[in-house]
Coordinates of C-alpha atoms in Angstrom, one line a residue:
Chain H
X1 CA 28.8 -17.4 -58.9
X2 CA 29.2 -13.8 -58.3
X3 CA 31.6 -12.2 -60.7
X4 CA 34.9 -10.5 -59.8
X5 CA 33.8 -6.9 -59.9
X6 CA 30.6 -7.8 -58.0
X7 CA 32.8 -9.4 -55.3
X8 CA 34.8 -6.0 -55.3
X9 CA 32.0 -4.1 -55.4
X10 CA 30.4 -5.7 -52.1
X11 CA 33.7 -5.7 -50.3
X12 CA 33.7 -2.1 -50.7
X13 CA 31.0 -1.7 -49.4
X14 CA 31.7 -3.6 -46.3
X15 CA 34.5 -1.9 -45.6
X16 CA 32.7 1.5 -46.2
X17 CA 30.3 0.5 -43.6
X18 CA 33.0 -0.5 -41.5
X19 CA 34.5 2.8 -41.6
X20 CA 31.4 4.5 -41.3
X21 CA 30.8 2.8 -37.8
X22 CA 34.3 3.6 -36.7
X23 CA 33.9 7.0 -37.9
X24 CA 30.5 7.3 -36.0
X25 CA 31.6 6.1 -32.9
X26 CA 35.0 8.0 -32.7
X27 CA 33.0 11.3 -33.5
X28 CA 30.5 10.9 -31.2
X29 CA 33.0 10.0 -28.2
X30 CA 35.1 12.8 -29.1
X31 CA 32.1 15.4 -29.2
X32 CA 30.9 13.7 -25.7
X33 CA 34.5 14.4 -24.7
X34 CA 34.5 18.0 -25.7
X35 CA 30.7 18.5 -24.6
X36 CA 31.9 17.5 -21.0
X37 CA 35.3 19.0 -20.6
X38 CA 34.2 22.8 -22.0
X39 CA 30.7 22.5 -20.1
X40 CA 30.9 20.8 -16.9
X41 CA 28.8 21.9 -14.1
X42 CA 24.9 23.1 -13.8
X43 CA 24.7 23.9 -17.5
X44 CA 26.1 20.9 -19.5
X45 CA 22.9 19.2 -20.5
X46 CA 21.1 22.1 -22.0
X47 CA 24.5 23.0 -23.7
X48 CA 25.2 19.4 -24.8
X49 CA 21.7 19.3 -26.4
X50 CA 22.0 22.6 -28.1
X51 CA 25.2 21.6 -29.7
X52 CA 23.9 18.2 -30.6
X53 CA 21.0 19.9 -32.5
X54 CA 23.6 22.4 -34.0
X55 CA 25.5 19.5 -35.4
X56 CA 22.7 17.8 -36.5
X57 CA 22.1 21.0 -38.7
X58 CA 25.5 21.2 -39.7
X59 CA 25.5 17.8 -41.2
X60 CA 22.5 18.6 -43.3
X61 CA 24.0 21.6 -44.6
X62 CA 27.0 19.5 -45.2
X63 CA 25.1 17.1 -47.0
X64 CA 23.1 20.2 -49.0
X65 CA 26.7 21.9 -49.9
X66 CA 28.1 18.8 -51.3
X67 CA 24.9 17.9 -53.5
X68 CA 25.0 21.7 -54.6
X69 CA 28.7 21.1 -56.1
X70 CA 28.6 17.6 -57.4
X71 CA 24.7 17.7 -58.4
X72 CA 23.2 13.6 -58.0
X73 CA 25.8 11.0 -58.6
X74 CA 27.1 7.8 -57.8
X75 CA 29.1 9.8 -54.6
X76 CA 26.0 10.7 -52.8
X77 CA 25.6 7.5 -51.7
X78 CA 28.7 7.6 -49.8
X79 CA 28.2 10.8 -49.0
X80 CA 24.7 9.8 -46.9
X81 CA 26.6 6.7 -45.4
X82 CA 29.3 9.4 -43.9
X83 CA 26.8 11.8 -42.8
X84 CA 24.4 9.0 -41.1
X85 CA 27.6 7.7 -39.4
X86 CA 28.0 11.1 -37.5
X87 CA 24.4 12.1 -37.5
X88 CA 23.1 8.5 -35.8
X89 CA 25.3 8.7 -32.6
X90 CA 24.4 12.0 -32.4
X91 CA 20.8 11.5 -32.6
X92 CA 21.3 9.0 -29.8
X93 CA 23.0 11.4 -27.7
X94 CA 20.3 14.0 -28.0
X95 CA 17.5 11.7 -27.4
X96 CA 19.6 10.4 -24.2
X97 CA 20.2 14.3 -23.2
X98 CA 16.4 15.1 -23.4
X99 CA 15.7 12.2 -21.5
X100 CA 18.3 13.0 -18.8
X101 CA 16.8 16.3 -18.8
X102 CA 13.3 15.5 -18.5
X103 CA 14.1 13.4 -16.0
X104 CA 15.5 16.5 -14.2
X105 CA 19.0 15.2 -14.3
X106 CA 21.4 18.4 -14.1
Chain D
X1 CA 16.3 21.9 -50.5
X2 CA 15.3 25.5 -51.5
X3 CA 17.4 28.5 -50.4
X4 CA 14.9 29.6 -48.4
X5 CA 15.1 26.3 -46.2
X6 CA 18.7 26.3 -46.0
X7 CA 18.7 29.8 -44.9
X8 CA 16.0 29.1 -42.4
X9 CA 18.6 26.2 -40.9
X10 CA 21.3 28.7 -40.9
X11 CA 19.6 31.4 -38.8
X12 CA 18.2 28.6 -36.7
X13 CA 22.0 27.5 -36.0
X14 CA 23.4 30.8 -35.6
X15 CA 20.6 31.7 -32.8
X16 CA 21.0 28.7 -31.0
X17 CA 24.9 29.7 -31.1
X18 CA 24.4 32.8 -29.5
X19 CA 21.7 32.0 -27.0
X20 CA 23.9 28.9 -25.8
X21 CA 27.1 31.1 -26.1
X22 CA 28.8 28.1 -26.9
X23 CA 31.5 29.5 -29.4
X24 CA 33.0 33.4 -29.2
X25 CA 30.4 35.4 -31.0
X26 CA 32.9 36.6 -33.5
X27 CA 33.4 33.0 -34.7
X28 CA 29.8 32.6 -35.1
X29 CA 29.4 35.6 -36.8
X30 CA 32.4 34.5 -39.2
X31 CA 30.6 30.9 -39.5
X32 CA 27.2 32.6 -40.4
X33 CA 29.1 34.8 -43.2
X34 CA 31.0 31.5 -44.5
X35 CA 27.4 29.7 -44.9
X36 CA 25.6 32.6 -46.5
X37 CA 28.4 33.2 -48.9
X38 CA 28.7 29.4 -49.9
X39 CA 25.1 28.9 -49.8
X40 CA 24.1 32.4 -51.4
X41 CA 26.8 32.0 -54.4
X42 CA 25.9 28.4 -55.0
X43 CA 22.0 29.3 -55.0
X44 CA 22.6 32.1 -57.5
X45 CA 21.4 34.4 -54.9
X46 CA 24.2 36.7 -55.4
X47 CA 27.5 37.2 -56.6
X48 CA 31.3 37.0 -55.1
X49 CA 31.7 40.7 -55.8
X50 CA 28.1 41.6 -53.8
X51 CA 29.9 40.1 -50.9
X52 CA 31.5 43.5 -50.5
X53 CA 28.8 45.5 -50.5
X54 CA 26.4 43.3 -48.4
X55 CA 29.3 43.4 -45.7
X56 CA 28.8 47.4 -45.0
X57 CA 32.8 48.0 -44.9
X58 CA 31.7 51.7 -44.3
X59 CA 29.6 50.8 -41.2
X60 CA 32.5 48.2 -40.1
X61 CA 34.9 50.9 -40.6
X62 CA 33.2 53.3 -38.6
X63 CA 33.3 51.2 -35.5
X64 CA 36.8 50.3 -35.8
X65 CA 37.9 53.9 -36.0
X66 CA 35.5 54.9 -32.9
X67 CA 36.7 51.7 -30.9
X68 CA 40.3 53.1 -31.5
X69 CA 39.3 56.5 -30.5
X70 CA 37.7 54.8 -27.2
X71 CA 40.4 53.0 -26.7
X72 CA 43.3 56.1 -26.8
X73 CA 41.2 58.3 -24.6
X74 CA 40.6 55.7 -21.9
X75 CA 44.5 54.9 -21.8
X76 CA 45.2 58.5 -21.8
X77 CA 43.6 58.4 -18.0
X78 CA 41.3 60.8 -18.7
X79 CA 38.3 59.2 -16.8
X80 CA 40.8 58.5 -13.9
X81 CA 41.6 62.5 -13.1
X82 CA 38.2 63.4 -13.7
X83 CA 36.9 60.5 -11.3
X84 CA 39.2 61.8 -8.5
X85 CA 39.3 65.2 -9.1
X86 CA 35.5 65.3 -8.5
X87 CA 36.1 63.0 -5.4
X88 CA 38.4 65.5 -4.0
X89 CA 36.0 68.6 -4.5
X90 CA 33.2 66.3 -2.8
X91 CA 35.0 65.3 -0.1
X92 CA 33.8 62.5 2.3
X93 CA 30.3 62.7 2.0
X94 CA 29.1 59.5 0.7
X95 CA 25.7 60.4 -0.8
X96 CA 27.5 62.9 -2.8
X97 CA 29.8 60.6 -4.0
X98 CA 27.6 57.5 -4.7
X99 CA 25.9 60.5 -7.1
X100 CA 28.9 61.9 -8.8
X101 CA 30.3 58.3 -8.9
X102 CA 26.7 57.2 -11.1
X103 CA 26.9 60.2 -13.1
X104 CA 30.2 59.9 -14.3
X105 CA 29.7 56.4 -15.3
X106 CA 26.9 57.5 -17.6
X107 CA 28.5 60.3 -19.0
X108 CA 32.0 58.2 -19.4
X109 CA 30.0 55.0 -21.1
X110 CA 28.3 57.9 -23.8
X111 CA 32.0 58.7 -24.8
X112 CA 33.8 55.4 -24.5
X113 CA 33.2 51.7 -24.8
X114 CA 30.8 50.8 -21.8
X115 CA 33.4 47.4 -20.9
X116 CA 36.3 50.1 -20.4
X117 CA 34.5 52.6 -18.6
X118 CA 33.1 49.8 -16.5
X119 CA 36.7 48.6 -15.4
X120 CA 37.9 52.3 -15.0
X121 CA 34.6 53.4 -12.6
X122 CA 35.1 49.7 -10.7
X123 CA 38.7 50.6 -9.6
X124 CA 37.8 54.5 -9.1
X125 CA 34.5 53.1 -7.2
X126 CA 36.4 50.5 -4.8
X127 CA 38.9 52.6 -3.8
X128 CA 36.5 55.7 -2.9
X129 CA 33.8 53.6 -1.1
X130 CA 36.2 52.2 1.1
X131 CA 37.1 55.3 2.0
X132 CA 33.8 56.9 2.1
X133 CA 31.8 54.2 3.7
X134 CA 29.7 53.1 1.0
X135 CA 28.7 49.6 0.3
X136 CA 30.9 49.0 -3.2
X137 CA 28.8 45.9 -4.3
X138 CA 25.7 47.7 -4.5
X139 CA 27.1 50.6 -6.3
X140 CA 29.0 48.7 -8.6
X141 CA 26.0 47.1 -9.7
X142 CA 24.0 50.2 -10.3
X143 CA 27.3 51.5 -11.9
X144 CA 27.1 48.6 -14.5
X145 CA 23.3 49.4 -15.5
X146 CA 24.0 53.1 -15.9
X147 CA 26.9 52.1 -18.6
X148 CA 24.2 50.7 -20.9
X149 CA 22.0 54.0 -20.4
X150 CA 25.1 55.9 -21.3
X151 CA 25.2 54.0 -24.2
X152 CA 22.3 55.9 -25.6
X153 CA 23.5 59.1 -25.6
X154 CA 25.4 59.5 -29.2
X155 CA 25.0 57.6 -32.4
X156 CA 28.6 55.9 -31.2
X157 CA 28.2 55.5 -27.5
X158 CA 27.2 52.2 -28.3
X159 CA 27.3 49.6 -31.4
X160 CA 23.6 48.9 -31.7
X161 CA 23.1 53.0 -31.8
X162 CA 25.9 53.2 -34.4
X163 CA 24.4 50.4 -36.7
X164 CA 21.3 52.2 -36.8
X165 CA 22.4 55.8 -37.0
X166 CA 24.8 54.8 -39.9
X167 CA 21.6 52.8 -41.4
X168 CA 19.6 55.8 -41.1
X169 CA 21.1 58.6 -40.9
X170 CA 20.3 59.9 -37.3
X171 CA 22.9 62.5 -36.4
X172 CA 24.1 63.8 -32.9
X173 CA 21.5 66.4 -32.6
X174 CA 18.8 63.8 -33.0
X175 CA 20.3 61.6 -30.4
X176 CA 20.7 64.4 -28.0
X177 CA 17.2 65.6 -28.6
X178 CA 15.5 62.4 -28.0
X179 CA 17.7 60.3 -25.9
X180 CA 19.4 63.1 -23.8
X181 CA 16.3 63.9 -21.7
X182 CA 15.3 60.5 -21.5
X183 CA 19.3 59.4 -20.0
X184 CA 18.7 62.2 -17.6
X185 CA 15.2 60.6 -16.5
X186 CA 16.8 57.3 -16.1
X187 CA 19.6 58.8 -14.4
X188 CA 17.3 60.7 -12.1
X189 CA 15.6 57.3 -11.3
X190 CA 18.9 55.5 -10.6
X191 CA 20.1 58.1 -8.0
X192 CA 16.6 58.1 -6.3
X193 CA 16.7 54.2 -6.4
X194 CA 20.4 54.3 -5.2
X195 CA 18.9 56.3 -2.2
X196 CA 16.5 53.5 -1.4
X197 CA 18.5 50.6 -1.8
X198 CA 22.3 51.7 -0.6
X199 CA 23.5 51.4 2.9
X200 CA 26.2 53.4 3.9
X201 CA 28.0 54.2 7.3
X202 CA 29.8 56.7 8.8
X203 CA 32.9 58.4 6.0
X204 CA 36.2 57.7 7.1
X205 CA 37.2 61.4 7.3
X206 CA 41.0 60.6 8.6
X207 CA 41.8 57.8 6.0
X208 CA 39.8 60.0 3.2
X209 CA 42.6 62.9 4.0
X210 CA 45.6 60.3 4.5
X211 CA 44.6 59.0 1.0
X212 CA 45.9 61.4 -1.8
X213 CA 43.4 60.7 -4.0
X214 CA 46.0 60.8 -6.9
X215 CA 44.9 59.5 -10.2
X216 CA 47.2 56.8 -12.3
X217 CA 48.1 59.1 -15.0
X218 CA 51.0 57.5 -17.0
X219 CA 51.7 60.0 -19.5
X220 CA 50.1 63.6 -18.8
X221 CA 51.6 65.0 -22.8
X222 CA 49.1 62.0 -23.6
X223 CA 46.4 62.9 -21.4
X224 CA 45.9 66.4 -22.7
X225 CA 46.5 65.8 -26.1
X226 CA 44.0 62.8 -26.5
X227 CA 41.8 64.7 -24.9
X228 CA 42.0 67.5 -26.9
X229 CA 41.7 65.6 -30.0
X230 CA 38.6 63.5 -28.8
X231 CA 37.1 66.8 -28.2
X232 CA 37.5 67.7 -31.5
X233 CA 36.8 64.6 -33.0
X234 CA 33.0 64.7 -30.9
X235 CA 32.8 68.2 -32.4
X236 CA 33.8 67.4 -36.1
X237 CA 31.4 64.1 -36.0
X238 CA 28.4 65.9 -35.4
X239 CA 28.8 68.4 -37.6
X240 CA 29.9 65.9 -40.4
X241 CA 26.5 67.5 -42.3
X242 CA 28.3 70.6 -42.6
X243 CA 31.8 69.7 -43.0
X244 CA 30.5 67.3 -45.7
X245 CA 32.4 64.7 -45.0
X246 CA 31.4 61.0 -44.1
X247 CA 31.6 59.9 -40.9
X248 CA 34.2 57.5 -41.3
X249 CA 36.5 59.3 -43.0
X250 CA 36.2 61.7 -40.0
X251 CA 36.8 59.3 -37.8
X252 CA 39.8 58.1 -39.4
X253 CA 41.3 61.4 -39.4
X254 CA 41.6 62.0 -35.8
X255 CA 42.7 58.1 -35.4
X256 CA 45.4 59.3 -37.4
X257 CA 45.5 62.5 -35.2
X258 CA 45.6 60.4 -32.1
X259 CA 48.6 58.2 -33.1
X260 CA 50.7 61.2 -34.9
X261 CA 50.1 63.6 -32.0
X262 CA 49.2 62.1 -28.8
X263 CA 52.2 60.2 -27.9
X264 CA 50.2 57.4 -27.0
X265 CA 51.9 53.8 -28.0
X266 CA 49.4 52.3 -31.3
X267 CA 50.6 48.7 -30.4
X268 CA 49.4 49.2 -26.9
X269 CA 46.3 50.5 -28.5
X270 CA 45.7 48.1 -30.9
X271 CA 46.5 45.7 -28.7
X272 CA 43.3 46.7 -26.5
X273 CA 41.0 47.3 -29.1
X274 CA 37.9 44.7 -29.0
X275 CA 38.9 43.2 -32.6
X276 CA 35.7 40.4 -32.0
X277 CA 33.2 43.6 -32.5
X278 CA 34.2 44.7 -36.1
X279 CA 34.7 41.0 -36.9
X280 CA 31.1 39.8 -35.6
X281 CA 29.4 43.1 -36.9
X282 CA 31.0 42.4 -40.4
X283 CA 30.4 38.6 -40.6
X284 CA 26.9 39.5 -39.5
X285 CA 25.6 41.7 -42.5
X286 CA 27.1 39.1 -44.9
X287 CA 24.3 36.7 -42.9
X288 CA 21.8 39.0 -42.8
X289 CA 22.4 40.1 -46.5
X290 CA 22.2 36.2 -47.3
X291 CA 18.6 35.6 -45.3
X292 CA 17.6 39.3 -47.1
X293 CA 18.0 37.5 -50.1
X294 CA 16.7 34.2 -49.7
X295 CA 13.5 35.5 -48.4
X296 CA 13.7 34.3 -44.9
X297 CA 13.8 37.9 -43.4
X298 CA 10.8 38.7 -45.6
X299 CA 8.8 35.9 -43.9
X300 CA 9.8 36.8 -40.5
X301 CA 8.7 40.6 -41.2
X302 CA 5.1 38.6 -42.1
X303 CA 5.0 37.2 -39.1
X304 CA 6.0 39.5 -36.9
X305 CA 3.7 42.4 -38.9
X306 CA 0.5 41.3 -37.1
X307 CA 2.4 42.0 -34.1
X308 CA 3.2 45.4 -34.5
X309 CA 0.0 46.1 -36.7
X310 CA -1.5 48.4 -34.2
X311 CA -1.0 52.6 -33.8
X312 CA 2.6 53.6 -33.5
X313 CA 2.0 54.8 -29.9
X314 CA 1.5 50.9 -29.2
X315 CA 4.0 49.3 -31.5
X316 CA 7.2 51.5 -30.8
X317 CA 6.5 50.8 -26.8
X318 CA 5.8 47.1 -27.6
X319 CA 8.9 47.2 -29.7
X320 CA 11.4 48.3 -27.1
X321 CA 9.8 46.0 -24.7
X322 CA 10.3 43.3 -27.2
X323 CA 14.3 44.1 -27.8
X324 CA 14.8 44.5 -24.4
X325 CA 13.4 41.1 -23.5
X326 CA 15.6 39.6 -26.2
X327 CA 18.6 41.4 -25.5
X328 CA 18.4 40.0 -21.8
X329 CA 19.5 36.6 -23.2
X330 CA 21.5 37.4 -26.6
X331 CA 24.0 40.4 -27.0
X332 CA 22.4 43.3 -28.2
X333 CA 24.2 43.6 -31.6
X334 CA 23.0 40.5 -33.4
X335 CA 19.3 41.5 -32.4
X336 CA 19.8 44.7 -33.8
X337 CA 21.5 43.8 -36.9
X338 CA 18.7 41.0 -37.5
X339 CA 15.7 43.3 -35.9
X340 CA 16.6 46.3 -38.2
X341 CA 15.3 44.7 -41.6
X342 CA 12.5 42.8 -40.4
X343 CA 11.6 46.2 -38.7
X344 CA 12.1 48.2 -42.0
X345 CA 10.1 45.5 -43.5
X346 CA 7.4 45.7 -41.2
X347 CA 7.2 49.6 -41.1
X348 CA 7.4 49.6 -45.2
X349 CA 4.3 47.0 -45.4
X350 CA 2.5 48.0 -42.5
X351 CA 2.5 51.9 -43.2
X352 CA 3.9 52.6 -40.1
X353 CA 6.4 55.4 -39.4
X354 CA 9.9 53.8 -39.2
X355 CA 11.7 56.3 -36.7
X356 CA 9.7 55.8 -33.7
X357 CA 10.2 51.8 -34.2
X358 CA 14.2 52.4 -34.7
X359 CA 14.1 54.6 -31.5
X360 CA 12.3 51.6 -29.8
X361 CA 14.9 49.3 -31.1
X362 CA 18.2 51.3 -30.1
X363 CA 16.6 52.1 -26.4
X364 CA 15.3 48.4 -25.8
X365 CA 18.2 46.8 -27.0
X366 CA 20.5 48.8 -24.8
X367 CA 18.6 48.3 -21.6
X368 CA 17.6 45.0 -22.1
X369 CA 21.1 43.7 -21.1
X370 CA 20.6 44.8 -17.7
X371 CA 18.1 42.3 -16.7
X372 CA 20.5 40.0 -16.6
X373 CA 23.8 39.1 -15.4
X374 CA 25.4 37.8 -18.9
X375 CA 23.6 39.7 -21.6
X376 CA 25.5 42.9 -21.7
X377 CA 29.3 43.1 -21.6
X378 CA 29.6 45.7 -19.0
X379 CA 27.3 43.8 -16.7
X380 CA 29.3 40.7 -17.3
X381 CA 32.6 42.9 -16.7
X382 CA 30.9 44.3 -13.4
X383 CA 30.0 41.1 -11.9
X384 CA 33.4 39.2 -12.7
X385 CA 35.3 42.5 -11.2
X386 CA 33.4 42.5 -8.0
X387 CA 33.9 38.0 -7.9
X388 CA 37.2 38.3 -8.6
X389 CA 37.9 40.9 -5.1
X390 CA 35.7 38.3 -3.2
X391 CA 32.4 40.2 -3.7
X392 CA 30.6 37.4 -5.6
X393 CA 27.3 38.7 -7.2
X394 CA 24.7 35.5 -7.8
X395 CA 22.2 35.8 -10.5
X396 CA 19.6 36.3 -7.9
X397 CA 21.5 38.7 -5.9
X398 CA 21.7 40.9 -9.0
X399 CA 17.9 40.4 -9.7
X400 CA 17.2 41.7 -5.9
X401 CA 19.4 44.6 -6.3
X402 CA 20.1 45.6 -10.0
X403 CA 16.8 44.2 -12.0
X404 CA 14.1 46.2 -10.3
X405 CA 16.0 49.6 -11.3
X406 CA 16.4 47.9 -14.9
X407 CA 12.7 47.1 -15.4
X408 CA 11.4 50.6 -13.9
X409 CA 13.9 52.4 -16.6
X410 CA 12.4 49.9 -19.3
X411 CA 9.2 50.9 -18.3
X412 CA 10.0 54.8 -18.0
X413 CA 11.7 54.6 -21.5
X414 CA 8.6 52.8 -22.8
X415 CA 6.1 55.6 -21.7
X416 CA 8.8 58.0 -23.1
X417 CA 8.6 56.6 -26.6
X418 CA 4.8 56.2 -26.5
X419 CA 4.6 60.1 -25.5
X420 CA 7.1 61.6 -28.1
X421 CA 5.4 59.4 -30.5
X422 CA 2.3 60.6 -29.7
X423 CA 3.0 64.2 -29.8
X424 CA 4.8 63.2 -32.9
X425 CA 8.5 64.1 -31.9
X426 CA 10.2 61.1 -33.2

């Protein structure tokens, strides 16, 4: 039988993963909307790709920035989770955009 | 991550943002400065107090002062008066008028901001071209290119020239000696090119007489006083060594004199100044300082050194071409800000003379913007100016009408720089 504190930890982890998923999904939708609104027309895909790469590097820098301040701590796991939550949809968008660019879409 | 990796990532982000023009360039520079400051301080590369030194406040203030003076001289209506007076003098002779407009655009760009000159000369050109029966679209495109040629005239004529001259101490006399003859040659080439490509019909003599050709001078007191103050500023700035005063101080003495004496409205002048430029330059200086201290610039210098590891007579024109090609796609200010410390490092490690390389950088970064419609602000403004008047200039049309001249001017400049380097005149 699991102890009460372990249950709370599992519950917190589940909530965090769910939050990360929601955060990632809405971040992806919001970024995609911004791309499509700002860069309509011929240069949409190349600019979207560049923007995606820029945001990915920002996430790496964000992780490094937090790590420099907090050092290695349990909070780093949460930080990685948040970074991954935004980074994975962005990565998917970069891959999809690259594929569409290679296939000759505009 | 090591500081080197972090700053390399920041460099990649900034170059991508500048190439794609996703955000305003001043915002990109501020972002670069903020990231550099945060990581630089966190890694212990520099202290918060060092940031002011890295920002090169003196250069930023000098650029700000020059922008204010440029704006006041433009608002005084001087360019309009000179342009229209010359037109009255020449009369309805299309060829002479085209030559005069091209020459005036080049000259005005030497003493004012390229964008302002393009707007003023664009308006004058449209007015006169219709009366003289000249193809306005082609003439405005040539004027766009000449604004960047004029930007070579003095240390304060363009931001790249301003940055390099304040860093290296190149003065007015150096510019007139080195770039003066080049500007004359490039302008002669443009005039010759205009005779080959421009179509002109019969001059509308009657319309010419009916038109009063009056300049739009809002305030004649402001015109005379601003012109006198600006002329005094150019004289004082060219003799700053003799006077023994710092160029920035001289600039601000004349900024103050302009506001006190010219009767121009300071609020209007301040509103019209392109504040993005000082923010961009200041922010980028902090970023470049971070790159220097993290070792990224040393690595780039080492990578570029073999490319320039050849006699100066070849290295200088090659660098000119390289700067021109990069400036065809990115704003020339970051190109110079990034390349200056790199070129300095290369010169130190390879033993090359630095001055020919600096001149190559100034000339290449100014002329490179003429290769495309989007890299140079004055070309971009000129193309938009035509578009707003129903004359759409596509990239293809620009490449057909403007780029051949731009390529010839860059090639001529390469030969010129190589010759002066070979003769040890740089």
